[in-house]
mmCIF file of C-alpha atoms and ligand atoms in Angstrom:
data_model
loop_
_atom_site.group_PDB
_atom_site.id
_atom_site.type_symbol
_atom_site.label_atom_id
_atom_site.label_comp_id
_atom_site.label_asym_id
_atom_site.label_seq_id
_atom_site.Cartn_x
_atom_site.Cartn_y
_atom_site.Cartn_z
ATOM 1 C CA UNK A 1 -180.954 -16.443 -103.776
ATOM 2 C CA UNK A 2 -181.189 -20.196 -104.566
ATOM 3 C CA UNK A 3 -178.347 -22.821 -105.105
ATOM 4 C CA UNK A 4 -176.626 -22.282 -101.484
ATOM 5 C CA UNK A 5 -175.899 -18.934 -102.531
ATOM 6 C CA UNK A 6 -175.876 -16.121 -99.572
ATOM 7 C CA UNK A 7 -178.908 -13.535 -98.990
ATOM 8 C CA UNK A 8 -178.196 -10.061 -100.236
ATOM 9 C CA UNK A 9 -177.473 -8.933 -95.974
ATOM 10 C CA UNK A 10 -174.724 -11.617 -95.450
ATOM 11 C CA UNK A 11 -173.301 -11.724 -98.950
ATOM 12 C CA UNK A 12 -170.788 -9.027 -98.276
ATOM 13 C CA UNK A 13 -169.626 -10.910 -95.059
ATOM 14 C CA UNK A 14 -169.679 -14.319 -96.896
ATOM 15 C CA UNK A 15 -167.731 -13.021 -99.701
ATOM 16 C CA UNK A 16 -165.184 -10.975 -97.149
ATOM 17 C CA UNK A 17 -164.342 -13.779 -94.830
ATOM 18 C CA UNK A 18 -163.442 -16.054 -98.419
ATOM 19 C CA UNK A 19 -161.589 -13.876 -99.884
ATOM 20 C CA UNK A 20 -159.496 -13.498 -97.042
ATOM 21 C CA UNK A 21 -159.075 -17.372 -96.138
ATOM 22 C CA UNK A 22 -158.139 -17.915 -99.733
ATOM 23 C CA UNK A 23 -155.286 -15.154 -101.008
ATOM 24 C CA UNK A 24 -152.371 -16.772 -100.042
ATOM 25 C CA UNK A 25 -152.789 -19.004 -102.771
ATOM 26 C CA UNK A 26 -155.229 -16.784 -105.101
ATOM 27 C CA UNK A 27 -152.715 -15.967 -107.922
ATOM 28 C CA UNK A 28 -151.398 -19.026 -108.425
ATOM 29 C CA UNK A 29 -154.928 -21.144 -108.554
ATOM 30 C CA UNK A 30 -155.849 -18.308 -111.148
ATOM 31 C CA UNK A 31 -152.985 -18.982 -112.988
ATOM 32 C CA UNK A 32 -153.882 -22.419 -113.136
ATOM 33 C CA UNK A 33 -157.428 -23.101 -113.666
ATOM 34 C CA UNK A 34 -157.832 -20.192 -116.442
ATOM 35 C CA UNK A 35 -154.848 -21.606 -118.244
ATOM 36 C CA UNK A 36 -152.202 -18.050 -117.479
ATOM 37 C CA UNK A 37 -155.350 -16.631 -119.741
ATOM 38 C CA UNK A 38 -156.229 -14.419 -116.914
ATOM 39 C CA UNK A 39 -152.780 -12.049 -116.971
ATOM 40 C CA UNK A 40 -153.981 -11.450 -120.964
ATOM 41 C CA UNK A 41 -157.346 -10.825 -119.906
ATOM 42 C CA UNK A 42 -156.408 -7.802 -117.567
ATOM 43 C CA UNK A 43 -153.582 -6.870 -120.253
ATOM 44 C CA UNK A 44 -156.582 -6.182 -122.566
ATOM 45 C CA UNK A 45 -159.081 -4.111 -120.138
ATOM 46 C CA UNK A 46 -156.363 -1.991 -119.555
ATOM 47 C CA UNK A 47 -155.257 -1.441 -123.370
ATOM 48 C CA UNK A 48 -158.897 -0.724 -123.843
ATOM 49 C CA UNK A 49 -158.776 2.182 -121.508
ATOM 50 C CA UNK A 50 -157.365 4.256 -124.110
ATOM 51 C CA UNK A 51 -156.532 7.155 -122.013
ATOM 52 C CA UNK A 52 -153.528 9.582 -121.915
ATOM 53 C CA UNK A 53 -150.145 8.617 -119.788
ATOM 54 C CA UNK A 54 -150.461 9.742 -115.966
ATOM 55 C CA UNK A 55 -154.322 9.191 -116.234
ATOM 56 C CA UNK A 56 -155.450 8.622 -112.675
ATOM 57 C CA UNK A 57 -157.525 5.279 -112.856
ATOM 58 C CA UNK A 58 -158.778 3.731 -109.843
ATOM 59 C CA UNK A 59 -158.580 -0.244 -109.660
ATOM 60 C CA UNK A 60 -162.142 -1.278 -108.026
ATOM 61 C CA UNK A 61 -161.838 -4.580 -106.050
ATOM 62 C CA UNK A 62 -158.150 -4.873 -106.857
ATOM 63 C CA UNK A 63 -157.366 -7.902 -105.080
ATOM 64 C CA UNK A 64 -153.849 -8.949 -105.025
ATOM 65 C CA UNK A 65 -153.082 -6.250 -107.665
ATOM 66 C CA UNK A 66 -152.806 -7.907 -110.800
ATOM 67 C CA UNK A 67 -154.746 -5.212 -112.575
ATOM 68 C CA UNK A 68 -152.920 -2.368 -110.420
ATOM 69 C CA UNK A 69 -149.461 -3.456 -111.857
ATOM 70 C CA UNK A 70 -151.264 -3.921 -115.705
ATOM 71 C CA UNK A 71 -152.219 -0.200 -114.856
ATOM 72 C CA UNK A 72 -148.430 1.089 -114.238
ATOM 73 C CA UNK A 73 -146.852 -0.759 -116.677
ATOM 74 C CA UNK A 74 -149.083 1.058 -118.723
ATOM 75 C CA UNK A 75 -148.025 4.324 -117.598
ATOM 76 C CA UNK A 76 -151.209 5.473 -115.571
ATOM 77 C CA UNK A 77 -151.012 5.910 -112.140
ATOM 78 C CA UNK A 78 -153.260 4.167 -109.897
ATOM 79 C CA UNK A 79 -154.795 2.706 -106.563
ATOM 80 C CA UNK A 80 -156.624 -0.224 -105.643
ATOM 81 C CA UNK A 81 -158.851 -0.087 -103.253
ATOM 82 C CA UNK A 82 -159.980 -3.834 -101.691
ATOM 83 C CA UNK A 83 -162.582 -4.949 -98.750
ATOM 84 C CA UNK A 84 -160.712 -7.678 -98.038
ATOM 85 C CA UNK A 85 -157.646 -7.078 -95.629
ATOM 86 C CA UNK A 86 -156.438 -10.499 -96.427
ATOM 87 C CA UNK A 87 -156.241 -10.071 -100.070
ATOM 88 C CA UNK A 88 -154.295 -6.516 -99.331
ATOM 89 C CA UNK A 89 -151.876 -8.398 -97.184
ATOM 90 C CA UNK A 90 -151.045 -10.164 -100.164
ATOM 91 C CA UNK A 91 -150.928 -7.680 -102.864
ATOM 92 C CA UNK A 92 -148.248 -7.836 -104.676
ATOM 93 C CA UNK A 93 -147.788 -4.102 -106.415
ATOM 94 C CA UNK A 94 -146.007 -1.213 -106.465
ATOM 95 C CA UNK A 95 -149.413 0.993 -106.192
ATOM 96 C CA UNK A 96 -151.144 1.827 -102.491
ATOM 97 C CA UNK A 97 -154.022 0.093 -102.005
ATOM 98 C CA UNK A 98 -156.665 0.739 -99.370
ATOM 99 C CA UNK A 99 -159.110 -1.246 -97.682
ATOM 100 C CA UNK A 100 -162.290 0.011 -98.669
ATOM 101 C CA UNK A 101 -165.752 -1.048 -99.722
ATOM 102 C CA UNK A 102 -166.132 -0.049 -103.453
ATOM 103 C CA UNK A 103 -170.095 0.589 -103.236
ATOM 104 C CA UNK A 104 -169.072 3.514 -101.009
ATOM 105 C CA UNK A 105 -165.387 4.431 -102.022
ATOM 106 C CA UNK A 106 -163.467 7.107 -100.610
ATOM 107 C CA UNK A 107 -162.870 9.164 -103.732
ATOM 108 C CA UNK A 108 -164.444 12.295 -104.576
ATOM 109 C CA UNK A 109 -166.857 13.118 -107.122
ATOM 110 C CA UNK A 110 -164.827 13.310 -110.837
ATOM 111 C CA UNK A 111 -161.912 12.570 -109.306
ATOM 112 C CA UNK A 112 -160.013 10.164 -111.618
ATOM 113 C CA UNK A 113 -159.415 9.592 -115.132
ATOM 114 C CA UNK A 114 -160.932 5.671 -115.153
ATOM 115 C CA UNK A 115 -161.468 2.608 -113.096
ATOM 116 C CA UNK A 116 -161.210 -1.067 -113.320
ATOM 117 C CA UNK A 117 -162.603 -3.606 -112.449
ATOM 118 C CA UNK A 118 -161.786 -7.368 -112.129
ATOM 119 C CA UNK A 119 -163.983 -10.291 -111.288
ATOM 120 C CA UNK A 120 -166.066 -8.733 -108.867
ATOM 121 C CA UNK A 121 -169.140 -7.730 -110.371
ATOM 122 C CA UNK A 122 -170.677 -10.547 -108.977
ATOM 123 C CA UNK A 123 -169.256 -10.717 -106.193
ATOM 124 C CA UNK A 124 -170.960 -7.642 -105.109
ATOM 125 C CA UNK A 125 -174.562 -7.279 -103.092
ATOM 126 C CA UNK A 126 -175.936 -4.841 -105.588
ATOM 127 C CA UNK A 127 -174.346 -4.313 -109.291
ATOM 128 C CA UNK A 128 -176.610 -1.036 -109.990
ATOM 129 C CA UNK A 129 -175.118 0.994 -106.952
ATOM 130 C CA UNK A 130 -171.402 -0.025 -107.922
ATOM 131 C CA UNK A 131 -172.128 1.107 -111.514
ATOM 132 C CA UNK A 132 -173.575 4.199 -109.901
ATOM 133 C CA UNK A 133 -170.309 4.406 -107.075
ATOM 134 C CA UNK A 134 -167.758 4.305 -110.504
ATOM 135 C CA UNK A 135 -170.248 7.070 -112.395
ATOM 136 C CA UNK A 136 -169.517 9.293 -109.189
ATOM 137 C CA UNK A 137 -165.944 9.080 -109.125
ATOM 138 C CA UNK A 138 -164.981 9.422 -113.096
ATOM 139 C CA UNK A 139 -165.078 12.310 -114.459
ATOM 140 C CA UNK A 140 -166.298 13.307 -117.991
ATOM 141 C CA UNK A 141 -165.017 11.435 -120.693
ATOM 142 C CA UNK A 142 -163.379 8.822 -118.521
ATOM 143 C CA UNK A 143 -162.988 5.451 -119.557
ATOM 144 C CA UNK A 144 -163.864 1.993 -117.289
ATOM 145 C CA UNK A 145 -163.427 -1.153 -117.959
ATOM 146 C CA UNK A 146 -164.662 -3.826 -116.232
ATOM 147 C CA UNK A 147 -163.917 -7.390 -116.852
ATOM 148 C CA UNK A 148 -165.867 -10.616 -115.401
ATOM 149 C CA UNK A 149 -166.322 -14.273 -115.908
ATOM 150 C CA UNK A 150 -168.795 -15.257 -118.543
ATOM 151 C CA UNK A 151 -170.836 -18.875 -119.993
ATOM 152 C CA UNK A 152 -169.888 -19.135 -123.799
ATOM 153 C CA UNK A 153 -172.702 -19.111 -126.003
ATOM 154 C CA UNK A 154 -172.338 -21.583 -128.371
ATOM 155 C CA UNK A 155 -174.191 -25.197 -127.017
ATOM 156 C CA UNK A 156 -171.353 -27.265 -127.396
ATOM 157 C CA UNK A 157 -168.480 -24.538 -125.634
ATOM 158 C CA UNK A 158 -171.675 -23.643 -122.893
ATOM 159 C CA UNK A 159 -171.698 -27.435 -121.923
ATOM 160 C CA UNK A 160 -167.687 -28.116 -122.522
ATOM 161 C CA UNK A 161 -167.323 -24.937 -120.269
ATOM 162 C CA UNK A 162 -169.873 -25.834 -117.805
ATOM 163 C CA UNK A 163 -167.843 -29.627 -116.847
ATOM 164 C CA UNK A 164 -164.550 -27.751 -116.430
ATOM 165 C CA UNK A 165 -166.448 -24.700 -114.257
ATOM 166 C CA UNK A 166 -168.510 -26.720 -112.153
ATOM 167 C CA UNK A 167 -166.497 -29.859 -111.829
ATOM 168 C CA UNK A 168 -162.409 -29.630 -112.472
ATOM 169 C CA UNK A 169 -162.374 -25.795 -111.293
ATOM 170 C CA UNK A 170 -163.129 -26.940 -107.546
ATOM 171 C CA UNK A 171 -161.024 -29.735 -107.338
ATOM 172 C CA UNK A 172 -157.927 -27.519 -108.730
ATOM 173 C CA UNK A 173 -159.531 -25.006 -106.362
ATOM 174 C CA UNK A 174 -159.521 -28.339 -103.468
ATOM 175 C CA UNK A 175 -156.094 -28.985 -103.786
ATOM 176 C CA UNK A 176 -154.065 -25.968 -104.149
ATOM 177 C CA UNK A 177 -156.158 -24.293 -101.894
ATOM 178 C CA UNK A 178 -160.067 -24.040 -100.697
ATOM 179 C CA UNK A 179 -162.841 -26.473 -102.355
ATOM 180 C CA UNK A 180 -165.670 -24.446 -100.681
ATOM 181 C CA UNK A 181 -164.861 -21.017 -102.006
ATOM 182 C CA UNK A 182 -163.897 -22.335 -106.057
ATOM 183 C CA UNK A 183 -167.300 -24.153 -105.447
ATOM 184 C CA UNK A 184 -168.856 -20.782 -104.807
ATOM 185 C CA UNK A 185 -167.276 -19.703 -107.872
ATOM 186 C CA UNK A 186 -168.908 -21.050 -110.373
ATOM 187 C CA UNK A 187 -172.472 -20.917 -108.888
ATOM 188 C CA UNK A 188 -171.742 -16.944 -108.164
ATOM 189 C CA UNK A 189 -172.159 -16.426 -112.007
ATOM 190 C CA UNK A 190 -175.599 -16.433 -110.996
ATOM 191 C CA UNK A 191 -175.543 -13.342 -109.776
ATOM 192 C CA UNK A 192 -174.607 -11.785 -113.297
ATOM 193 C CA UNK A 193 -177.361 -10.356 -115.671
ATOM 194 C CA UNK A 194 -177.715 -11.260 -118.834
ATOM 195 C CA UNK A 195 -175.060 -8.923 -121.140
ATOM 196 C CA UNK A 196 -178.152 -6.715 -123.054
ATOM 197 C CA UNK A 197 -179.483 -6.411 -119.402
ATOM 198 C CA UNK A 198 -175.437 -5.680 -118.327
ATOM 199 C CA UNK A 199 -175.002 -2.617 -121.035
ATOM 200 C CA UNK A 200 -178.352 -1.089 -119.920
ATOM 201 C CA UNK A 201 -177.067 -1.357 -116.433
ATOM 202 C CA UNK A 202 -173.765 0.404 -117.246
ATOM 203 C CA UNK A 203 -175.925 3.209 -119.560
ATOM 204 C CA UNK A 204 -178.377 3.670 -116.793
ATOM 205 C CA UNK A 205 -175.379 4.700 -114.606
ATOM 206 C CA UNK A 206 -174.213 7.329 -116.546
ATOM 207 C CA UNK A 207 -171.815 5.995 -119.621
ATOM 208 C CA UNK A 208 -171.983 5.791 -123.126
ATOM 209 C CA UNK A 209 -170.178 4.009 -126.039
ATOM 210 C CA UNK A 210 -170.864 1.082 -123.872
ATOM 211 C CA UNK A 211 -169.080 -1.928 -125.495
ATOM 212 C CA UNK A 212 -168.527 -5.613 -124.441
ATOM 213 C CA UNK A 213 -165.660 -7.779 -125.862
ATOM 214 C CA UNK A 214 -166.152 -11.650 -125.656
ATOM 215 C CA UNK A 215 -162.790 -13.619 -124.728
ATOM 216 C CA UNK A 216 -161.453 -16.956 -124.676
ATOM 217 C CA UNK A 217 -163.989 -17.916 -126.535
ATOM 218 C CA UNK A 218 -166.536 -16.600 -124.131
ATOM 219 C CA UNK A 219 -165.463 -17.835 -120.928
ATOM 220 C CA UNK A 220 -164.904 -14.305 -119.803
ATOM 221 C CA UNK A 221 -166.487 -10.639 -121.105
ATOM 222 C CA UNK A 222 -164.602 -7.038 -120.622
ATOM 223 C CA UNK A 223 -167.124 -4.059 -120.486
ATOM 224 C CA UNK A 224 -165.564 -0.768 -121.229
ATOM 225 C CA UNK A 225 -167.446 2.459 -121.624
ATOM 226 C CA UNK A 226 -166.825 6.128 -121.703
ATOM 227 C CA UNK A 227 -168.589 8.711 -118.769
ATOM 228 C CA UNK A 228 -171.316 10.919 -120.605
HETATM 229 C C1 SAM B 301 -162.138 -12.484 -107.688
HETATM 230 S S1 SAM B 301 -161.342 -11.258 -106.743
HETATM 231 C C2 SAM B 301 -160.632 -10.234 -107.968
HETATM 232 C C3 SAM B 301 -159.379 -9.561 -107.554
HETATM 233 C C4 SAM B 301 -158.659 -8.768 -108.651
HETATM 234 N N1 SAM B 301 -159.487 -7.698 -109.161
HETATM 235 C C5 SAM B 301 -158.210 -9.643 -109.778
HETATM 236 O O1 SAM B 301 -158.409 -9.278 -110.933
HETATM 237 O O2 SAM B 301 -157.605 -10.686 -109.515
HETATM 238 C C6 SAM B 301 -162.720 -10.318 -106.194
HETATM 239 C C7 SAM B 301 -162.339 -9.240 -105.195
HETATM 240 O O3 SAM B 301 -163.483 -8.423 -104.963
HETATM 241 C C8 SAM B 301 -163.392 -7.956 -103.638
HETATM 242 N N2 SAM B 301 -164.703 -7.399 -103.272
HETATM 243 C C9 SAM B 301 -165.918 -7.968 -103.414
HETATM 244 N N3 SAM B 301 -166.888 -7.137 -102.983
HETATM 245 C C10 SAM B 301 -166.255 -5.999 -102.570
HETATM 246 C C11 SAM B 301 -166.708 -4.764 -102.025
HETATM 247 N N4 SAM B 301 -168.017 -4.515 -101.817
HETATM 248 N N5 SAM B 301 -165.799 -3.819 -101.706
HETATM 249 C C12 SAM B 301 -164.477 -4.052 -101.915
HETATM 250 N N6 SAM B 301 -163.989 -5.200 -102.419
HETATM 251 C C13 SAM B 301 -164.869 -6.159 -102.750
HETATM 252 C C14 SAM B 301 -162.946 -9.187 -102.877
HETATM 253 O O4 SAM B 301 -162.428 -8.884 -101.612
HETATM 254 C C15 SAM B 301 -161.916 -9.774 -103.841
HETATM 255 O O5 SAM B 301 -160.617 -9.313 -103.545
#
């Protein structure tokens, strides 16, 4: 991978190790550079879930729990499961999270409702198997929604989008807490397909109704499907 960006054998390290040296101070710079957008953003993966109360949905990558606590408030019960022990240190939810790697989790076949997923699609060594990892674990009919960053598509809100990204997001990311890893984020986009190649991705794995919502004016995209 070009641009600085780690090989496929030492991105999961790479990505570990930043994670960790930056969540003491990972809600609050999200806060910040998306403008508090980010708390709606998670609000509306989980409304799209759409499934009954007490659902069991798993929250893939969970972080610092932002999405877990979206998840309860909602009324479905929940883990989060996390690689990054630092980022599980400072979790801040009422659900148990795990350390785990979420291309192999440690959840048996069909054995929740949903799953969610925030801002780690690319952050991930190979998309296809974690589509294939959430297949495995939802059962019929169960609902995922995944949410990620995104580039706008209009010219004048790609370039607009691409000065605050690539230039203001690592200095907010410099001073409240580590240039080198909000540098990282905006070149990770990268990593992302295309969103016709993203749907066939998430069809190949197994779902249907596939559907992706476009918010803040495309700065970020939520995928939600149903398992066939
Ligand atoms: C940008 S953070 C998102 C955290 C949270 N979902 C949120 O919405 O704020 C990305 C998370 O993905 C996790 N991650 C990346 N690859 C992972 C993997 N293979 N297994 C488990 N966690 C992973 C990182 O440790 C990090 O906590």
């Amino acid at each position: 991978m070009s641009d600085g960006l780690p090989e496929p054998e030492e991105k999961a390290r790479v990505v570990r190790g930043m994670f960790d040296r930056i969540s003491a101070r990972y809600n609050l710079v999200n806060r910040v550079m998306t403008f508090g957008m980010d708390t709606g953003w998670r609000r509306r993966t989980v409304a799209e879930l759409r499934l009954p109360g007490n659902a069991i949905v798993a929250d893939l990558a969970c972080g610092t729990g932002d999405l877990c606590e979206e998840l309860l408030e909602a009324g479905y019960r929940t883990v989060g499961l996390d690689f990054s022990h630092g980022m599980l240190v400072h979790a801040r939810t009422r659900a148990p999270v795990a350390e785990a790697d979420i291309l192999r989790l440690p959840l048996a076949d069909s054995s929740t409702d949903g799953a969610t997923c925030g801002f780690a699609m690319r952050n991930v060594t190979n998309l296809g198997e974690l589509f294939a990892e959430t297949a495995r674990i939802v059962r019929p009919e169960g609902r995922i929604g995944f949410l990620e960053t995104a580039e706008p598509e209009g010219r004048l809100l790609r370039a607009g989008h691409a000065v605050y990204f690539k230039r203001i997001v690592p200095l907010i990311g410099g001073a409240l807490s580590d240039g080198d890893a909000y540098r990282y984020l905006p070149r990770s986009t990268a990593y992302l397909p295309e969103p016709e190649r993203l749907l066939s991705m998430v069809r190949e794995a197994g779902f249907g109704e596939v559907e992706r919502f476009s918010l803040a004016g495309g700065a970020a995209q939520l995928l939600v499907a149903t398992r066939r």
